[in-house]
Amino acid sequence: MKKAKPKKKQKIELLQKETKMNTEPERKFGVVVVGVGRAGSVRIRDLRNPHASSAFLNLIGFVSRRELGSIDEVPQISLEDALSSQEVEVAFICSESSSHEDYIRQFLNAGKHVLVEYPMTLSWVAAKDLWELAEQKGKVLHEEHVELLMEEFAFLKKEVVGKDLLKGSLLFTAAPLEEERFGFPAFSGISRLTWLVSLFGELSLVSATLEERKEDQYMKMTVCLETENKSPLTWTEEKAPGLKRNRRLSFHFRSGSLENMPNVGINKNIFLKDQNIFVQKLLGQFSEEELAAEKKRILHCLWLAGEIQKHCCSKQ
């Protein structure tokens, strides 16, 4: 088993990557943003502002199913033009989750690098296939995970390191999402699953249930998971009109407990931080080992989400 890098070494490597980005770019990658909802609008804002990573990217336009003409002087272009243009080298996929797979495949086949908002796809098989396609084409395929760039996650990572977990739970509440557009709750809520996997390692599924009252737009998914050491983790997603977006957690260790999240500060520029990571990948600043570990985690979470969906659907 390989030893984890010391924190000091990790910080030095991160600074080295950031320093390389602060140098004058030898070239700029032409970018098109697909989808201009909340995430797409933030991406356009960050690309237009003078950030270190934005200096390596040239925003050419955006693609939308709506006829918008332009946004803040950024022109709308057709999907066909974005795919065929030699000027476009990168696509930021910020559309509804159900459309991600098709867009990724089209842009990879057109020879473009791809950044996609999570979840990459709504199936493990499709994600595996797309990663193989990206590798065949020699292109970067990056799935955004801004939840791992949040102050809350940084706090949790410090809290759990080196501790022996006895049991834990994570409950997330919010307003309902349309499954046709955003996928089954295990996929639309995959950022919570990613937290658990990133904190406690690969997990196995014990059971999963889904309670629905469609007339009330109510949904509750309860998932029982196990760590490699057989410690139980319960992940619950509850959605209904009027439910506030909230996260409650409880982790019990041999050395004490962590109940709920303290106020650890405001999350600043998390999409920009994700853009920085993507640019570092474009510049070849991530090792094969780092990329393989990230790919393994993402595919594991997508596989788990698919297994949870199968369990829930088989019981309905």
Short mmCIF file of C-alpha atoms in Angstrom, two decimals, residues 28-241:
data_model
loop_
_atom_site.label_atom_id
_atom_site.label_comp_id
_atom_site.label_asym_id
_atom_site.label_seq_id
_atom_site.Cartn_x
_atom_site.Cartn_y
_atom_site.Cartn_z
CA LYS A 28 -5.29 29.86 -25.45
CA PHE A 29 -7.90 27.12 -25.73
CA GLY A 30 -11.12 28.20 -27.44
CA VAL A 31 -14.13 27.44 -25.22
CA VAL A 32 -17.85 27.07 -25.80
CA VAL A 33 -20.32 26.82 -22.88
CA VAL A 34 -23.27 24.47 -23.48
CA GLY A 35 -26.27 25.41 -21.34
CA VAL A 36 -26.69 28.79 -19.65
CA GLY A 37 -28.59 28.01 -16.47
CA ARG A 38 -27.07 28.70 -13.05
CA ALA A 39 -23.85 26.74 -13.60
CA GLY A 40 -23.43 27.89 -17.21
CA SER A 41 -23.90 31.55 -16.23
CA VAL A 42 -21.23 31.24 -13.52
CA ARG A 43 -18.88 29.57 -16.01
CA ILE A 44 -19.35 32.44 -18.49
CA ARG A 45 -18.71 35.00 -15.72
CA ASP A 46 -15.48 33.27 -14.64
CA LEU A 47 -14.26 32.88 -18.22
CA ARG A 48 -14.79 36.60 -18.89
CA ASN A 49 -13.01 37.78 -15.73
CA PRO A 50 -9.21 38.14 -15.48
CA HIS A 51 -8.29 35.03 -13.48
CA ALA A 52 -5.05 33.05 -13.79
CA SER A 53 -6.72 30.04 -15.42
CA SER A 54 -9.00 32.21 -17.60
CA ALA A 55 -5.86 33.56 -19.30
CA PHE A 56 -5.47 30.12 -20.90
CA LEU A 57 -9.07 30.05 -22.15
CA ASN A 58 -10.77 32.08 -24.86
CA LEU A 59 -14.58 32.19 -24.58
CA ILE A 60 -15.92 31.93 -28.13
CA GLY A 61 -19.63 31.60 -27.44
CA PHE A 62 -22.41 29.60 -25.85
CA VAL A 63 -24.91 27.00 -27.04
CA SER A 64 -28.52 27.03 -25.84
CA ARG A 65 -31.82 25.54 -26.96
CA ARG A 66 -33.38 28.97 -26.29
CA GLU A 67 -32.91 31.81 -28.76
CA LEU A 68 -30.97 34.33 -26.69
CA GLY A 69 -28.74 36.03 -29.26
CA SER A 70 -26.03 37.02 -26.79
CA ILE A 71 -25.32 37.22 -23.05
CA ASP A 72 -23.05 40.03 -21.80
CA GLU A 73 -21.70 40.41 -25.35
CA VAL A 74 -20.91 36.68 -25.60
CA PRO A 75 -22.52 35.41 -28.83
CA GLN A 76 -24.83 32.42 -29.12
CA ILE A 77 -23.64 29.84 -31.65
CA SER A 78 -25.27 26.69 -32.96
CA LEU A 79 -24.29 23.25 -31.72
CA GLU A 80 -23.25 22.32 -35.27
CA ASP A 81 -20.88 25.31 -35.47
CA ALA A 82 -19.42 24.55 -32.03
CA LEU A 83 -18.70 20.94 -33.07
CA SER A 84 -17.23 21.79 -36.47
CA SER A 85 -15.24 24.91 -35.58
CA GLN A 86 -11.47 24.43 -35.37
CA GLU A 87 -11.42 27.49 -33.12
CA VAL A 88 -13.43 25.59 -30.46
CA GLU A 89 -11.14 23.19 -28.59
CA VAL A 90 -13.01 22.86 -25.28
CA ALA A 91 -16.67 22.38 -24.31
CA PHE A 92 -18.07 23.21 -20.87
CA ILE A 93 -21.22 21.05 -20.57
CA CYS A 94 -23.60 22.81 -18.14
CA SER A 95 -26.93 21.49 -19.41
CA GLU A 96 -29.45 19.19 -17.70
CA SER A 97 -27.97 15.88 -16.49
CA SER A 98 -30.09 13.83 -18.91
CA SER A 99 -28.35 15.49 -21.88
CA HIS A 100 -24.74 15.16 -20.64
CA GLU A 101 -23.93 11.79 -22.21
CA ASP A 102 -24.99 12.83 -25.72
CA TYR A 103 -23.16 16.18 -25.59
CA ILE A 104 -19.95 14.62 -24.20
CA ARG A 105 -19.94 11.96 -26.92
CA GLN A 106 -20.50 14.52 -29.69
CA PHE A 107 -17.74 16.86 -28.50
CA LEU A 108 -15.22 14.07 -27.88
CA ASN A 109 -15.91 12.63 -31.34
CA ALA A 110 -15.36 16.14 -32.73
CA GLY A 111 -11.92 16.18 -31.06
CA LYS A 112 -12.71 18.59 -28.21
CA HIS A 113 -11.71 18.49 -24.54
CA VAL A 114 -14.73 18.34 -22.18
CA LEU A 115 -15.55 19.74 -18.75
CA VAL A 116 -18.96 18.52 -17.53
CA GLU A 117 -20.98 19.34 -14.44
CA TYR A 118 -21.75 16.32 -12.25
CA PRO A 119 -23.10 13.74 -12.79
CA MET A 120 -21.18 13.01 -15.98
CA THR A 121 -23.85 10.52 -17.05
CA LEU A 122 -26.84 8.71 -15.56
CA SER A 123 -25.18 5.31 -15.85
CA TRP A 124 -21.84 3.75 -14.93
CA VAL A 125 -21.62 1.90 -18.26
CA ALA A 126 -22.00 5.14 -20.25
CA ALA A 127 -19.38 6.94 -18.14
CA LYS A 128 -16.89 4.09 -18.58
CA ASP A 129 -17.51 4.13 -22.34
CA LEU A 130 -17.03 7.91 -22.56
CA TRP A 131 -13.78 7.77 -20.58
CA GLU A 132 -12.47 5.13 -23.00
CA LEU A 133 -13.49 7.39 -25.90
CA ALA A 134 -11.66 10.36 -24.32
CA GLU A 135 -8.53 8.25 -23.91
CA GLN A 136 -8.76 7.04 -27.54
CA LYS A 137 -9.06 10.65 -28.73
CA GLY A 138 -6.32 11.88 -26.39
CA LYS A 139 -8.65 14.44 -24.81
CA VAL A 140 -9.30 15.61 -21.25
CA LEU A 141 -12.65 14.54 -19.80
CA HIS A 142 -13.21 16.32 -16.49
CA GLU A 143 -16.25 15.91 -14.22
CA GLU A 144 -16.81 18.92 -11.96
CA HIS A 145 -17.10 18.24 -8.24
CA VAL A 146 -17.33 21.63 -6.55
CA GLU A 147 -18.60 19.95 -3.36
CA LEU A 148 -15.02 18.75 -2.78
CA LEU A 149 -13.82 22.37 -2.99
CA MET A 150 -16.17 23.63 -0.27
CA GLU A 151 -15.01 24.87 3.12
CA GLU A 152 -17.31 22.32 4.79
CA PHE A 153 -15.59 19.42 3.04
CA ALA A 154 -12.11 20.75 3.92
CA PHE A 155 -13.23 20.92 7.56
CA LEU A 156 -14.63 17.36 7.48
CA LYS A 157 -11.51 15.98 5.81
CA LYS A 158 -9.39 17.33 8.67
CA GLU A 159 -11.86 16.04 11.28
CA VAL A 160 -12.02 12.43 10.05
CA VAL A 161 -8.38 11.86 9.07
CA GLY A 162 -6.82 9.03 11.08
CA LYS A 163 -10.04 8.33 13.01
CA ASP A 164 -11.76 4.95 13.28
CA LEU A 165 -15.39 5.32 12.18
CA LEU A 166 -18.01 3.37 14.14
CA LYS A 167 -21.11 4.62 12.30
CA GLY A 168 -22.36 7.68 10.48
CA SER A 169 -25.26 9.33 8.71
CA LEU A 170 -25.80 12.10 6.18
CA LEU A 171 -29.23 13.63 5.51
CA PHE A 172 -29.88 16.11 2.72
CA THR A 173 -33.16 18.00 2.28
CA ALA A 174 -34.23 20.28 -0.56
CA ALA A 175 -37.03 21.16 -2.97
CA PRO A 176 -37.90 18.47 -5.55
CA LEU A 177 -36.04 17.98 -8.84
CA GLU A 178 -37.54 16.59 -12.05
CA GLU A 179 -36.19 13.06 -12.44
CA GLU A 180 -36.53 13.18 -16.24
CA ARG A 181 -34.11 16.10 -16.37
CA PHE A 182 -31.77 15.42 -13.44
CA GLY A 183 -31.90 11.65 -13.04
CA PHE A 184 -32.74 9.25 -10.24
CA PRO A 185 -32.07 10.74 -6.75
CA ALA A 186 -28.88 8.69 -6.32
CA PHE A 187 -27.49 10.46 -9.43
CA SER A 188 -28.89 13.97 -8.80
CA GLY A 189 -27.56 13.67 -5.24
CA ILE A 190 -24.22 12.15 -6.19
CA SER A 191 -22.28 15.00 -4.58
CA ARG A 192 -23.34 13.67 -1.15
CA LEU A 193 -22.23 10.15 -2.12
CA THR A 194 -18.94 11.63 -3.34
CA TRP A 195 -18.42 13.24 0.07
CA LEU A 196 -18.87 9.89 1.83
CA VAL A 197 -16.57 8.02 -0.56
CA SER A 198 -13.93 10.77 -0.40
CA LEU A 199 -14.04 10.74 3.41
CA PHE A 200 -14.28 7.01 4.11
CA GLY A 201 -13.09 5.18 0.99
CA GLU A 202 -14.96 2.83 -1.32
CA LEU A 203 -18.34 1.72 -0.01
CA SER A 204 -20.58 -1.29 -0.51
CA LEU A 205 -24.37 -1.18 -0.73
CA VAL A 206 -26.36 -2.99 1.96
CA SER A 207 -29.89 -1.80 1.15
CA ALA A 208 -31.82 1.05 -0.45
CA THR A 209 -35.45 2.15 -0.33
CA LEU A 210 -37.45 4.88 -2.02
CA GLU A 211 -40.64 6.35 -0.55
CA GLU A 212 -42.67 8.52 -2.93
CA ARG A 213 -45.93 10.45 -2.79
CA LYS A 214 -46.11 11.86 -6.30
CA GLU A 215 -49.29 13.82 -5.63
CA ASP A 216 -47.36 15.77 -2.94
CA GLN A 217 -44.05 15.84 -4.91
CA TYR A 218 -42.53 14.09 -1.89
CA MET A 219 -39.55 11.74 -2.12
CA LYS A 220 -37.34 10.07 0.47
CA MET A 221 -34.46 7.79 -0.48
CA THR A 222 -32.73 5.90 2.33
CA VAL A 223 -29.47 4.12 1.54
CA CYS A 224 -27.52 1.86 3.91
CA LEU A 225 -23.83 1.57 3.05
CA GLU A 226 -20.78 -0.07 4.58
CA THR A 227 -17.13 0.93 4.64
CA GLU A 228 -14.41 -1.64 3.92
CA ASN A 229 -14.18 -2.08 7.72
CA LYS A 230 -17.93 -2.87 7.87
CA SER A 231 -18.82 0.41 9.57
CA PRO A 232 -22.42 1.41 8.66
CA LEU A 233 -23.21 4.69 6.90
CA THR A 234 -26.76 5.87 6.19
CA TRP A 235 -27.35 8.36 3.37
CA THR A 236 -30.82 9.95 3.11
CA GLU A 237 -32.16 12.33 0.43
CA GLU A 238 -35.52 13.95 1.23
CA LYS A 239 -37.22 16.27 -1.26
CA ALA A 240 -40.54 18.12 -1.04
CA PRO A 241 -41.96 21.58 -1.86
#
